[in-house]
GROMACS .gro file of C-alpha atoms in nm:
model
  157
    1MET     CA    1  -2.186   0.418  -1.080
    2LEU     CA    2  -2.169   0.445  -0.701
    3LYS     CA    3  -2.142   0.057  -0.725
    4LYS     CA    4  -1.805   0.096  -0.937
    5TYR     CA    5  -1.663   0.348  -0.710
    6PHE     CA    6  -1.714   0.118  -0.404
    7MET     CA    7  -1.572  -0.161  -0.600
    8ILE     CA    8  -1.236   0.021  -0.665
    9PHE     CA    9  -1.234   0.157  -0.299
   10LEU     CA   10  -1.256  -0.207  -0.177
   11VAL     CA   11  -0.985  -0.329  -0.431
   12SER     CA   12  -0.747  -0.053  -0.324
   13MET     CA   13  -0.766  -0.189   0.027
   14VAL     CA   14  -0.639  -0.559  -0.069
   15PRO     CA   15  -0.280  -0.606   0.024
   16LEU     CA   16  -0.033  -0.651  -0.249
   17ILE     CA   17  -0.247  -0.505  -0.537
   18GLU     CA   18  -0.387  -0.214  -0.359
   19LEU     CA   19  -0.438   0.090  -0.571
   20ARG     CA   20  -0.186  -0.030  -0.823
   21ALA     CA   21  -0.496  -0.247  -0.941
   22ALA     CA   22  -0.767  -0.015  -0.853
   23VAL     CA   23  -0.666   0.286  -1.041
   24PRO     CA   24  -0.626   0.072  -1.391
   25MET     CA   25  -0.978  -0.089  -1.312
   26ALA     CA   26  -1.129   0.266  -1.254
   27VAL     CA   27  -0.971   0.376  -1.594
   28GLY     CA   28  -1.113   0.058  -1.752
   29MET     CA   29  -1.445   0.115  -1.616
   30ASP     CA   30  -1.426   0.476  -1.763
   31LEU     CA   31  -1.468   0.631  -1.413
   32ASP     CA   32  -1.373   1.005  -1.366
   33TYR     CA   33  -0.982   0.998  -1.312
   34TRP     CA   34  -0.968   1.251  -1.022
   35THR     CA   35  -1.268   1.112  -0.829
   36SER     CA   36  -1.124   0.758  -0.882
   37LEU     CA   37  -0.781   0.839  -0.754
   38VAL     CA   38  -0.913   1.015  -0.429
   39VAL     CA   39  -1.155   0.703  -0.379
   40CYS     CA   40  -0.855   0.462  -0.431
   41VAL     CA   41  -0.623   0.668  -0.201
   42ILE     CA   42  -0.879   0.685   0.087
   43GLY     CA   43  -0.931   0.307   0.050
   44ASN     CA   44  -0.564   0.229   0.045
   45MET     CA   45  -0.508   0.460   0.339
   46LEU     CA   46  -0.800   0.320   0.547
   47PRO     CA   47  -0.607   0.028   0.680
   48VAL     CA   48  -0.283   0.221   0.755
   49PRO     CA   49  -0.353   0.299   1.140
   50PHE     CA   50  -0.462  -0.068   1.186
   51ILE     CA   51  -0.151  -0.199   1.009
   52TYR     CA   52   0.072   0.036   1.207
   53PHE     CA   53  -0.056  -0.045   1.558
   54PHE     CA   54  -0.173  -0.415   1.519
   55ALA     CA   55   0.001  -0.602   1.222
   56ARG     CA   56   0.329  -0.666   1.387
   57LYS     CA   57   0.165  -0.804   1.700
   58VAL     CA   58  -0.075  -1.034   1.499
   59LEU     CA   59   0.227  -1.144   1.281
   60LEU     CA   60   0.445  -1.202   1.584
   61TRP     CA   61   0.146  -1.416   1.742
   62GLY     CA   62   0.061  -1.620   1.437
   63ARG     CA   63   0.413  -1.700   1.299
   64ASP     CA   64   0.425  -2.041   1.519
   65LYS     CA   65   0.066  -2.145   1.413
   66LYS     CA   66   0.036  -2.459   1.205
   67PHE     CA   67  -0.165  -2.327   0.906
   68ILE     CA   68  -0.098  -1.960   0.918
   69GLY     CA   69   0.256  -1.966   1.016
   70PRO     CA   70   0.433  -1.975   0.708
   71PHE     CA   71   0.234  -1.680   0.578
   72PHE     CA   72   0.284  -1.470   0.881
   73THR     CA   73   0.653  -1.560   0.869
   74TYR     CA   74   0.669  -1.434   0.532
   75CYS     CA   75   0.491  -1.102   0.613
   76LEU     CA   76   0.713  -1.052   0.898
   77GLU     CA   77   1.015  -1.123   0.711
   78LYS     CA   78   0.897  -0.871   0.415
   79GLY     CA   79   0.851  -0.604   0.699
   80VAL     CA   80   1.168  -0.665   0.843
   81HIS     CA   81   1.343  -0.672   0.489
   82GLY     CA   82   1.155  -0.355   0.396
   83SER     CA   83   1.269  -0.155   0.721
   84LYS     CA   84   1.627  -0.264   0.682
   85ARG     CA   85   1.635  -0.160   0.316
   86LEU     CA   86   1.496   0.172   0.387
   87THR     CA   87   1.738   0.234   0.683
   88SER     CA   88   2.037   0.130   0.458
   89LYS     CA   89   1.932   0.353   0.172
   90ALA     CA   90   1.822   0.656   0.364
   91GLY     CA   91   1.958   0.645   0.709
   92ARG     CA   92   1.732   0.737   1.019
   93GLU     CA   93   1.721   1.098   0.894
   94GLY     CA   94   1.590   1.029   0.552
   95LEU     CA   95   1.340   0.782   0.645
   96PHE     CA   96   1.041   0.986   0.557
   97VAL     CA   97   1.138   1.055   0.197
   98ALA     CA   98   1.253   0.690   0.158
   99LEU     CA   99   0.921   0.551   0.304
  100MET     CA  100   0.720   0.778   0.059
  101LEU     CA  101   0.928   0.674  -0.239
  102PHE     CA  102   0.920   0.330  -0.138
  103VAL     CA  103   0.529   0.320  -0.141
  104GLY     CA  104   0.528   0.551  -0.430
  105ILE     CA  105   0.705   0.307  -0.670
  106PRO     CA  106   0.416   0.109  -0.818
  107LEU     CA  107   0.568  -0.232  -0.788
  108PRO     CA  108   0.423  -0.534  -0.609
  109GLY     CA  109   0.507  -0.541  -0.240
  110THR     CA  110   0.612  -0.181  -0.213
  111GLY     CA  111   0.274  -0.040  -0.135
  112ALA     CA  112   0.098   0.113   0.177
  113TRP     CA  113   0.090  -0.228   0.358
  114THR     CA  114   0.443  -0.311   0.344
  115GLY     CA  115   0.550   0.034   0.380
  116THR     CA  116   0.338   0.090   0.702
  117LEU     CA  117   0.470  -0.240   0.837
  118ALA     CA  118   0.821  -0.153   0.785
  119ALA     CA  119   0.767   0.205   0.942
  120SER     CA  120   0.612   0.011   1.255
  121PHE     CA  121   0.925  -0.205   1.277
  122LEU     CA  122   1.125   0.110   1.263
  123ASP     CA  123   0.912   0.311   1.515
  124MET     CA  124   0.858   0.597   1.287
  125GLY     CA  125   0.562   0.727   1.463
  126ILE     CA  126   0.209   0.724   1.329
  127LYS     CA  127   0.204   1.095   1.217
  128SER     CA  128   0.515   1.070   1.005
  129THR     CA  129   0.415   0.714   0.890
  130THR     CA  130   0.069   0.843   0.771
  131ALA     CA  131   0.209   1.143   0.595
  132ALA     CA  132   0.497   0.958   0.407
  133VAL     CA  133   0.261   0.661   0.308
  134SER     CA  134  -0.008   0.904   0.196
  135LEU     CA  135   0.197   1.102  -0.020
  136GLY     CA  136   0.350   0.769  -0.168
  137VAL     CA  137   0.008   0.638  -0.245
  138VAL     CA  138  -0.086   0.961  -0.431
  139ILE     CA  139   0.255   0.921  -0.636
  140ALA     CA  140   0.177   0.550  -0.709
  141GLY     CA  141  -0.191   0.619  -0.793
  142THR     CA  142  -0.081   0.909  -1.024
  143ILE     CA  143   0.191   0.688  -1.181
  144MET     CA  144  -0.071   0.413  -1.238
  145GLY     CA  145  -0.340   0.643  -1.376
  146LEU     CA  146  -0.113   0.793  -1.630
  147ALA     CA  147   0.048   0.468  -1.728
  148THR     CA  148  -0.285   0.318  -1.782
  149LYS     CA  149  -0.422   0.609  -1.989
  150PHE     CA  150  -0.107   0.639  -2.177
  151GLY     CA  151  -0.089   0.264  -2.241
  152LEU     CA  152  -0.466   0.258  -2.358
  153HIS     CA  153  -0.403   0.540  -2.584
  154ILE     CA  154  -0.076   0.385  -2.749
  155PHE     CA  155  -0.278   0.078  -2.823
  156GLY     CA  156  -0.586   0.274  -2.945
  157LEU     CA  157  -0.843   0.162  -2.680
   0.00000   0.00000   0.00000
C-alpha cells in the first residue's frame, strides 16, 4: 500500500503530467481518494521552490548548449508565453487569481511547473507564487479525481 502512495507521489512531481496523471492512477489503484489527493498535492508542490529560484537560471544557461538547447529554449518560451498570457488576461493586480486558475485547469502544460516558471518570470514573489500554485494544484487534483471517478462510474468500471 505504501509503495502505491510513493508511486503516485513520484508521478505527481513529473513535469507536464504532474498530478493530472497521478490522481487518476490513484483512483485506478483503488487508493483512498483524500489521502491520495494530499499525497499528490505534496508531491506536485515539492519542486515549486526549486523551480521558482533555479529553473530560469538553468534554462538560460542551457539554451545555447548543443544537445539540450532546443528543449531548454522550448521551456523558456513556454514560461515567457505563460507569463505574458497571465499578465494580458489579469493585469498585474489579478495575477494571483490568474495563476491559481491557470494551474487549476487540468490541461497539459498548465500545471505547477509551468505556472511557477511563469511566476518567476513575472517576479511575483515566492509566497504569492506558492499560495496561488498550491490552490491551483488542489483545484486541478479535485477536478481530476472527480472526473476519473465520474468517468469510471459512467462506464460501469
